[in-house]
Amino acid sequence: MSFSEKIYGINHYIEKLCREEQPDVVLISVPGETMELSQKHKLDFGYLASIVFSAIKPDVSILNLYNLKYTDEFLEEQKSYCKYRFGAVPDLFYATYTGIVESSLQEAWIQYYHGDKIYDDLLTKNKLFNEADVMNGLFFERVMEILEEYGSLDFM
């Protein structure tokens, strides 16, 4: 299938699903990175994300990040990159407990690690969400606040 055919295919599939199932919320997860990780690790250049974001325009966009130290500048760069590359600015950032061993970015194979928490300063400084925020409902509350800004949702 061509790039355009893939976009139309996803768009039609989601429209059909919504017509048939009439869901209140549709969650779509796009696997893979949105950009290359290093000169040696180009991955898919965000190809799948390009297709999905061309097919749909999300009400809430969440960018999943590895467990690394991030600066405000980096997060602003990510917002800008997503805005111009995919037409959607991330509303929220979610940091996993999985990180990349930075030295492995220079090697042939990327090495990952799994921690038991994310960097604490990221939570407060950059308002990153994590698994604990999902478990205690904080993440869901923030998503609902964003959706309520559209003014069409009623909550009981």
Short mmCIF file of N, CA and C in Angstrom, two decimals:
data_model
loop_
_atom_site.label_atom_id
_atom_site.label_comp_id
_atom_site.label_asym_id
_atom_site.label_seq_id
_atom_site.Cartn_x
_atom_site.Cartn_y
_atom_site.Cartn_z
N MET A 1 0.84 -1.19 0.00
CA MET A 1 0.00 0.00 0.00
C MET A 1 0.88 1.25 0.00
N SER A 2 0.41 2.28 -0.65
CA SER A 2 1.14 3.54 -0.65
C SER A 2 0.91 4.25 0.68
N PHE A 3 1.69 5.29 0.93
CA PHE A 3 1.55 6.09 2.14
C PHE A 3 0.12 6.62 2.26
N SER A 4 -0.40 7.16 1.19
CA SER A 4 -1.77 7.72 1.18
C SER A 4 -2.81 6.64 1.44
N GLU A 5 -2.65 5.48 0.85
CA GLU A 5 -3.60 4.39 1.06
C GLU A 5 -3.61 3.94 2.52
N LYS A 6 -2.45 3.95 3.15
CA LYS A 6 -2.37 3.59 4.57
C LYS A 6 -3.12 4.62 5.43
N ILE A 7 -2.95 5.90 5.10
CA ILE A 7 -3.65 6.96 5.84
C ILE A 7 -5.16 6.78 5.71
N TYR A 8 -5.63 6.62 4.47
CA TYR A 8 -7.07 6.43 4.26
C TYR A 8 -7.57 5.16 4.93
N GLY A 9 -6.78 4.11 4.89
CA GLY A 9 -7.17 2.85 5.52
C GLY A 9 -7.38 3.00 7.02
N ILE A 10 -6.45 3.66 7.69
CA ILE A 10 -6.58 3.86 9.14
C ILE A 10 -7.77 4.76 9.44
N ASN A 11 -7.91 5.83 8.68
CA ASN A 11 -9.01 6.76 8.89
C ASN A 11 -10.35 6.06 8.73
N HIS A 12 -10.50 5.29 7.67
CA HIS A 12 -11.76 4.58 7.43
C HIS A 12 -12.02 3.52 8.50
N TYR A 13 -10.97 2.84 8.93
CA TYR A 13 -11.13 1.82 9.96
C TYR A 13 -11.64 2.45 11.26
N ILE A 14 -11.05 3.57 11.66
CA ILE A 14 -11.46 4.21 12.92
C ILE A 14 -12.88 4.77 12.78
N GLU A 15 -13.21 5.36 11.64
CA GLU A 15 -14.58 5.84 11.43
C GLU A 15 -15.58 4.70 11.50
N LYS A 16 -15.26 3.59 10.88
CA LYS A 16 -16.15 2.42 10.89
C LYS A 16 -16.31 1.89 12.31
N LEU A 17 -15.21 1.79 13.03
CA LEU A 17 -15.24 1.32 14.42
C LEU A 17 -16.13 2.23 15.27
N CYS A 18 -15.98 3.52 15.10
CA CYS A 18 -16.79 4.48 15.87
C CYS A 18 -18.27 4.39 15.52
N ARG A 19 -18.57 4.20 14.26
CA ARG A 19 -19.97 4.07 13.82
C ARG A 19 -20.60 2.80 14.41
N GLU A 20 -19.87 1.71 14.36
CA GLU A 20 -20.41 0.43 14.81
C GLU A 20 -20.46 0.31 16.33
N GLU A 21 -19.41 0.72 16.99
CA GLU A 21 -19.31 0.52 18.44
C GLU A 21 -19.81 1.71 19.25
N GLN A 22 -19.81 2.89 18.67
CA GLN A 22 -20.19 4.14 19.33
C GLN A 22 -19.50 4.31 20.69
N PRO A 23 -18.18 4.28 20.70
CA PRO A 23 -17.45 4.41 21.97
C PRO A 23 -17.47 5.85 22.48
N ASP A 24 -17.31 5.99 23.78
CA ASP A 24 -17.17 7.31 24.37
C ASP A 24 -15.76 7.85 24.14
N VAL A 25 -14.80 6.94 24.18
CA VAL A 25 -13.39 7.32 24.04
C VAL A 25 -12.70 6.28 23.15
N VAL A 26 -11.83 6.75 22.30
CA VAL A 26 -11.01 5.87 21.49
C VAL A 26 -9.55 6.14 21.84
N LEU A 27 -8.87 5.12 22.30
CA LEU A 27 -7.45 5.24 22.63
C LEU A 27 -6.65 4.59 21.52
N ILE A 28 -5.69 5.33 21.00
CA ILE A 28 -4.84 4.79 19.94
C ILE A 28 -3.40 4.95 20.39
N SER A 29 -2.69 3.86 20.40
CA SER A 29 -1.27 3.88 20.76
C SER A 29 -0.46 3.63 19.49
N VAL A 30 0.54 4.45 19.28
CA VAL A 30 1.39 4.30 18.11
C VAL A 30 2.74 3.78 18.58
N PRO A 31 3.07 2.53 18.28
CA PRO A 31 4.35 1.98 18.74
C PRO A 31 5.53 2.55 17.98
N GLY A 32 6.67 2.50 18.59
CA GLY A 32 7.89 2.94 17.95
C GLY A 32 8.23 4.39 18.25
N GLU A 33 9.44 4.75 17.93
CA GLU A 33 9.92 6.11 18.17
C GLU A 33 9.39 7.07 17.12
N THR A 34 9.34 8.35 17.49
CA THR A 34 8.89 9.37 16.55
C THR A 34 10.05 9.94 15.73
N MET A 35 11.25 9.64 16.15
CA MET A 35 12.44 10.11 15.43
C MET A 35 13.59 9.15 15.68
N GLU A 36 14.66 9.31 14.92
CA GLU A 36 15.81 8.44 15.13
C GLU A 36 16.41 8.70 16.51
N LEU A 37 17.01 7.67 17.08
CA LEU A 37 17.62 7.81 18.41
C LEU A 37 19.07 8.28 18.33
N SER A 38 19.75 7.89 17.26
CA SER A 38 21.14 8.30 17.07
C SER A 38 21.50 8.12 15.60
N GLN A 39 22.71 8.46 15.24
CA GLN A 39 23.16 8.27 13.86
C GLN A 39 23.13 6.80 13.46
N LYS A 40 23.40 5.92 14.42
CA LYS A 40 23.42 4.47 14.13
C LYS A 40 22.05 3.84 14.24
N HIS A 41 21.11 4.50 14.90
CA HIS A 41 19.80 3.91 15.18
C HIS A 41 18.70 4.81 14.62
N LYS A 42 18.46 4.65 13.34
CA LYS A 42 17.47 5.47 12.65
C LYS A 42 16.05 4.97 12.90
N LEU A 43 15.92 3.68 13.22
CA LEU A 43 14.63 3.04 13.46
C LEU A 43 13.72 3.27 12.27
N ASP A 44 12.48 3.68 12.48
CA ASP A 44 11.59 3.85 11.32
C ASP A 44 11.31 5.33 11.01
N PHE A 45 12.11 6.23 11.59
CA PHE A 45 11.99 7.67 11.34
C PHE A 45 10.61 8.23 11.69
N GLY A 46 9.87 7.56 12.54
CA GLY A 46 8.54 8.02 12.88
C GLY A 46 7.52 7.79 11.78
N TYR A 47 7.79 6.81 10.92
CA TYR A 47 6.94 6.54 9.76
C TYR A 47 5.51 6.20 10.18
N LEU A 48 5.35 5.29 11.14
CA LEU A 48 4.02 4.89 11.58
C LEU A 48 3.28 6.06 12.23
N ALA A 49 3.99 6.84 13.04
CA ALA A 49 3.37 8.01 13.66
C ALA A 49 2.91 9.00 12.59
N SER A 50 3.69 9.16 11.53
CA SER A 50 3.30 10.06 10.43
C SER A 50 1.99 9.60 9.79
N ILE A 51 1.85 8.32 9.60
CA ILE A 51 0.63 7.77 9.00
C ILE A 51 -0.56 8.00 9.92
N VAL A 52 -0.42 7.63 11.19
CA VAL A 52 -1.53 7.73 12.12
C VAL A 52 -1.96 9.18 12.32
N PHE A 53 -1.01 10.09 12.52
CA PHE A 53 -1.37 11.49 12.74
C PHE A 53 -1.86 12.18 11.48
N SER A 54 -1.59 11.61 10.33
CA SER A 54 -2.19 12.12 9.10
C SER A 54 -3.63 11.63 8.96
N ALA A 55 -3.91 10.48 9.55
CA ALA A 55 -5.25 9.88 9.45
C ALA A 55 -6.22 10.45 10.47
N ILE A 56 -5.73 10.84 11.63
CA ILE A 56 -6.60 11.33 12.70
C ILE A 56 -5.99 12.57 13.33
N LYS A 57 -6.82 13.33 14.00
CA LYS A 57 -6.37 14.47 14.81
C LYS A 57 -6.85 14.22 16.23
N PRO A 58 -5.93 13.95 17.14
CA PRO A 58 -6.34 13.58 18.51
C PRO A 58 -6.83 14.77 19.32
N ASP A 59 -7.74 14.48 20.25
CA ASP A 59 -8.18 15.49 21.21
C ASP A 59 -7.14 15.65 22.31
N VAL A 60 -6.50 14.55 22.68
CA VAL A 60 -5.42 14.57 23.67
C VAL A 60 -4.28 13.75 23.11
N SER A 61 -3.10 14.30 23.16
CA SER A 61 -1.92 13.61 22.66
C SER A 61 -0.93 13.43 23.81
N ILE A 62 -0.46 12.21 23.99
CA ILE A 62 0.46 11.88 25.08
C ILE A 62 1.74 11.32 24.46
N LEU A 63 2.85 11.92 24.80
CA LEU A 63 4.14 11.44 24.29
C LEU A 63 4.82 10.63 25.38
N ASN A 64 5.12 9.38 25.05
CA ASN A 64 5.78 8.46 25.97
C ASN A 64 7.29 8.64 25.84
N LEU A 65 7.96 8.81 26.97
CA LEU A 65 9.40 9.04 26.99
C LEU A 65 10.11 7.95 27.77
N TYR A 66 11.36 7.74 27.41
CA TYR A 66 12.20 6.83 28.19
C TYR A 66 12.54 7.48 29.53
N ASN A 67 13.02 6.69 30.45
CA ASN A 67 13.42 7.16 31.77
C ASN A 67 14.83 7.73 31.69
N LEU A 68 14.92 8.96 31.28
CA LEU A 68 16.19 9.67 31.19
C LEU A 68 16.02 11.04 31.82
N LYS A 69 17.11 11.75 31.99
CA LYS A 69 17.01 13.13 32.48
C LYS A 69 16.71 14.04 31.30
N TYR A 70 15.67 14.86 31.45
CA TYR A 70 15.27 15.76 30.39
C TYR A 70 15.34 17.20 30.87
N THR A 71 15.59 18.10 29.95
CA THR A 71 15.58 19.52 30.26
C THR A 71 14.30 20.13 29.72
N ASP A 72 13.98 21.32 30.19
CA ASP A 72 12.83 22.04 29.65
C ASP A 72 13.00 22.26 28.16
N GLU A 73 14.22 22.54 27.74
CA GLU A 73 14.49 22.79 26.33
C GLU A 73 14.20 21.54 25.49
N PHE A 74 14.57 20.38 26.01
CA PHE A 74 14.31 19.14 25.29
C PHE A 74 12.81 18.93 25.10
N LEU A 75 12.04 19.13 26.17
CA LEU A 75 10.60 18.92 26.08
C LEU A 75 9.95 19.93 25.13
N GLU A 76 10.43 21.14 25.13
CA GLU A 76 9.93 22.14 24.19
C GLU A 76 10.28 21.75 22.75
N GLU A 77 11.49 21.21 22.57
CA GLU A 77 11.88 20.72 21.24
C GLU A 77 10.96 19.60 20.78
N GLN A 78 10.60 18.69 21.70
CA GLN A 78 9.71 17.60 21.36
C GLN A 78 8.34 18.13 20.95
N LYS A 79 7.84 19.12 21.68
CA LYS A 79 6.55 19.71 21.32
C LYS A 79 6.61 20.33 19.92
N SER A 80 7.67 21.07 19.68
CA SER A 80 7.83 21.72 18.37
C SER A 80 7.97 20.68 17.26
N TYR A 81 8.78 19.67 17.50
CA TYR A 81 8.99 18.62 16.50
C TYR A 81 7.67 17.94 16.15
N CYS A 82 6.91 17.56 17.19
CA CYS A 82 5.63 16.89 16.96
C CYS A 82 4.63 17.81 16.25
N LYS A 83 4.67 19.07 16.60
CA LYS A 83 3.75 20.03 15.97
C LYS A 83 4.00 20.11 14.47
N TYR A 84 5.25 20.25 14.08
CA TYR A 84 5.55 20.44 12.66
C TYR A 84 5.66 19.13 11.88
N ARG A 85 6.01 18.06 12.55
CA ARG A 85 6.13 16.77 11.86
C ARG A 85 4.81 16.03 11.78
N PHE A 86 4.02 16.09 12.88
CA PHE A 86 2.80 15.29 12.94
C PHE A 86 1.52 16.12 13.03
N GLY A 87 1.65 17.41 13.22
CA GLY A 87 0.47 18.26 13.33
C GLY A 87 -0.25 18.13 14.65
N ALA A 88 0.41 17.61 15.67
CA ALA A 88 -0.20 17.44 16.99
C ALA A 88 0.85 17.72 18.06
N VAL A 89 0.55 18.64 18.95
CA VAL A 89 1.46 18.96 20.05
C VAL A 89 1.11 18.07 21.23
N PRO A 90 2.10 17.41 21.84
CA PRO A 90 1.79 16.58 23.01
C PRO A 90 1.20 17.42 24.14
N ASP A 91 0.06 16.98 24.65
CA ASP A 91 -0.56 17.65 25.79
C ASP A 91 0.11 17.21 27.08
N LEU A 92 0.53 15.95 27.11
CA LEU A 92 1.13 15.37 28.31
C LEU A 92 2.36 14.55 27.93
N PHE A 93 3.25 14.43 28.89
CA PHE A 93 4.41 13.56 28.74
C PHE A 93 4.30 12.46 29.79
N TYR A 94 4.53 11.23 29.34
CA TYR A 94 4.48 10.07 30.23
C TYR A 94 5.85 9.41 30.19
N ALA A 95 6.48 9.27 31.35
CA ALA A 95 7.80 8.65 31.42
C ALA A 95 7.68 7.24 31.96
N THR A 96 8.27 6.29 31.25
CA THR A 96 8.25 4.90 31.69
C THR A 96 9.42 4.63 32.62
N TYR A 97 9.43 3.45 33.19
CA TYR A 97 10.55 3.04 34.03
C TYR A 97 11.69 2.47 33.19
N THR A 98 11.48 2.37 31.89
CA THR A 98 12.51 1.84 30.99
C THR A 98 13.33 2.97 30.42
N GLY A 99 14.63 2.80 30.45
CA GLY A 99 15.53 3.80 29.89
C GLY A 99 16.53 3.18 28.94
N ILE A 100 17.25 4.03 28.28
CA ILE A 100 18.29 3.58 27.34
C ILE A 100 19.64 3.81 28.00
N VAL A 101 20.50 2.81 27.90
CA VAL A 101 21.88 2.99 28.35
C VAL A 101 22.53 3.90 27.30
N GLU A 102 22.79 5.14 27.68
CA GLU A 102 23.20 6.15 26.70
C GLU A 102 24.44 5.76 25.90
N SER A 103 25.39 5.08 26.53
CA SER A 103 26.60 4.68 25.81
C SER A 103 26.29 3.69 24.69
N SER A 104 25.17 2.97 24.80
CA SER A 104 24.84 1.98 23.78
C SER A 104 24.35 2.63 22.48
N LEU A 105 24.03 3.93 22.52
CA LEU A 105 23.59 4.62 21.30
C LEU A 105 24.72 4.72 20.27
N GLN A 106 25.95 4.53 20.73
CA GLN A 106 27.10 4.53 19.82
C GLN A 106 27.43 3.14 19.31
N GLU A 107 26.77 2.13 19.87
CA GLU A 107 27.03 0.73 19.51
C GLU A 107 26.01 0.23 18.49
N ALA A 108 26.19 -0.98 18.03
CA ALA A 108 25.28 -1.57 17.03
C ALA A 108 23.91 -1.88 17.63
N TRP A 109 23.88 -2.29 18.90
CA TRP A 109 22.63 -2.67 19.55
C TRP A 109 22.35 -1.75 20.72
N ILE A 110 21.11 -1.30 20.82
CA ILE A 110 20.71 -0.44 21.93
C ILE A 110 20.47 -1.32 23.15
N GLN A 111 20.97 -0.88 24.29
CA GLN A 111 20.73 -1.59 25.55
C GLN A 111 19.75 -0.77 26.38
N TYR A 112 18.84 -1.47 27.03
CA TYR A 112 17.82 -0.82 27.85
C TYR A 112 17.99 -1.26 29.29
N TYR A 113 17.47 -0.46 30.21
CA TYR A 113 17.42 -0.86 31.61
C TYR A 113 16.01 -0.57 32.12
N HIS A 114 15.64 -1.26 33.17
CA HIS A 114 14.33 -1.05 33.78
C HIS A 114 14.55 -0.67 35.24
N GLY A 115 14.13 0.51 35.60
CA GLY A 115 14.28 0.98 36.97
C GLY A 115 13.00 0.79 37.75
N ASP A 116 13.05 1.13 39.02
CA ASP A 116 11.85 1.01 39.84
C ASP A 116 11.17 2.36 40.08
N LYS A 117 11.74 3.41 39.53
CA LYS A 117 11.14 4.74 39.60
C LYS A 117 11.75 5.61 38.50
N ILE A 118 11.13 6.76 38.27
CA ILE A 118 11.74 7.69 37.32
C ILE A 118 12.46 8.76 38.12
N TYR A 119 13.27 9.52 37.43
CA TYR A 119 14.00 10.59 38.11
C TYR A 119 13.01 11.52 38.80
N ASP A 120 13.15 11.66 40.12
CA ASP A 120 12.19 12.43 40.91
C ASP A 120 12.08 13.88 40.47
N ASP A 121 13.20 14.49 40.07
CA ASP A 121 13.13 15.90 39.69
C ASP A 121 12.32 16.11 38.42
N LEU A 122 12.18 15.08 37.61
CA LEU A 122 11.37 15.20 36.40
C LEU A 122 9.90 15.34 36.72
N LEU A 123 9.47 14.67 37.76
CA LEU A 123 8.04 14.68 38.10
C LEU A 123 7.57 16.09 38.44
N THR A 124 8.33 16.79 39.24
CA THR A 124 7.88 18.11 39.68
C THR A 124 8.29 19.20 38.70
N LYS A 125 9.50 19.14 38.22
CA LYS A 125 10.00 20.20 37.35
C LYS A 125 9.28 20.25 36.01
N ASN A 126 9.12 19.11 35.36
CA ASN A 126 8.57 19.08 34.01
C ASN A 126 7.16 18.51 33.93
N LYS A 127 6.56 18.21 35.09
CA LYS A 127 5.21 17.67 35.13
C LYS A 127 5.05 16.42 34.27
N LEU A 128 6.04 15.55 34.34
CA LEU A 128 5.93 14.27 33.66
C LEU A 128 5.08 13.34 34.51
N PHE A 129 4.30 12.52 33.85
CA PHE A 129 3.49 11.54 34.56
C PHE A 129 4.18 10.19 34.46
N ASN A 130 3.85 9.30 35.40
CA ASN A 130 4.43 7.96 35.37
C ASN A 130 3.39 6.93 35.79
N GLU A 131 3.82 5.70 35.94
CA GLU A 131 2.92 4.60 36.27
C GLU A 131 2.17 4.83 37.58
N ALA A 132 2.84 5.41 38.56
CA ALA A 132 2.17 5.69 39.84
C ALA A 132 1.03 6.68 39.65
N ASP A 133 1.20 7.65 38.76
CA ASP A 133 0.15 8.62 38.49
C ASP A 133 -1.06 7.96 37.83
N VAL A 134 -0.81 6.95 37.04
CA VAL A 134 -1.91 6.20 36.42
C VAL A 134 -2.64 5.42 37.51
N MET A 135 -1.89 4.77 38.38
CA MET A 135 -2.50 3.94 39.42
C MET A 135 -3.34 4.77 40.39
N ASN A 136 -2.91 5.99 40.72
CA ASN A 136 -3.67 6.78 41.69
C ASN A 136 -4.69 7.72 41.03
N GLY A 137 -4.83 7.64 39.72
CA GLY A 137 -5.87 8.40 39.03
C GLY A 137 -5.49 9.80 38.60
N LEU A 138 -4.30 10.26 38.98
CA LEU A 138 -3.88 11.62 38.64
C LEU A 138 -3.76 11.82 37.13
N PHE A 139 -3.22 10.84 36.46
CA PHE A 139 -3.05 10.93 35.01
C PHE A 139 -4.41 11.01 34.32
N PHE A 140 -5.33 10.14 34.73
CA PHE A 140 -6.68 10.13 34.17
C PHE A 140 -7.38 11.48 34.41
N GLU A 141 -7.22 12.02 35.61
CA GLU A 141 -7.83 13.31 35.93
C GLU A 141 -7.33 14.41 35.00
N ARG A 142 -6.04 14.40 34.72
CA ARG A 142 -5.48 15.43 33.83
C ARG A 142 -6.00 15.26 32.41
N VAL A 143 -6.12 14.04 31.94
CA VAL A 143 -6.69 13.79 30.61
C VAL A 143 -8.12 14.31 30.56
N MET A 144 -8.91 14.04 31.61
CA MET A 144 -10.30 14.49 31.64
C MET A 144 -10.38 16.01 31.67
N GLU A 145 -9.47 16.67 32.38
CA GLU A 145 -9.45 18.14 32.40
C GLU A 145 -9.23 18.70 31.00
N ILE A 146 -8.34 18.07 30.27
CA ILE A 146 -8.07 18.52 28.89
C ILE A 146 -9.31 18.32 28.03
N LEU A 147 -9.95 17.16 28.15
CA LEU A 147 -11.16 16.90 27.37
C LEU A 147 -12.30 17.83 27.75
N GLU A 148 -12.41 18.17 29.03
CA GLU A 148 -13.47 19.08 29.48
C GLU A 148 -13.33 20.46 28.86
N GLU A 149 -12.11 20.83 28.49
CA GLU A 149 -11.89 22.13 27.85
C GLU A 149 -12.64 22.24 26.53
N TYR A 150 -12.98 21.10 25.94
CA TYR A 150 -13.77 21.12 24.70
C TYR A 150 -15.22 21.49 24.98
N GLY A 151 -15.65 21.38 26.25
CA GLY A 151 -16.98 21.82 26.64
C GLY A 151 -18.12 20.91 26.24
N SER A 152 -17.84 19.74 25.73
CA SER A 152 -18.92 18.88 25.29
C SER A 152 -19.08 17.63 26.16
N LEU A 153 -18.34 17.56 27.23
CA LEU A 153 -18.40 16.36 28.06
C LEU A 153 -19.20 16.64 29.34
N ASP A 154 -20.03 15.72 29.71
CA ASP A 154 -20.76 15.80 30.98
C ASP A 154 -20.26 14.67 31.87
N PHE A 155 -19.98 14.99 33.11
CA PHE A 155 -19.46 13.98 34.04
C PHE A 155 -20.41 13.85 35.21
N MET A 156 -20.51 12.63 35.70
CA MET A 156 -21.38 12.37 36.86
C MET A 156 -20.51 12.10 38.06
#
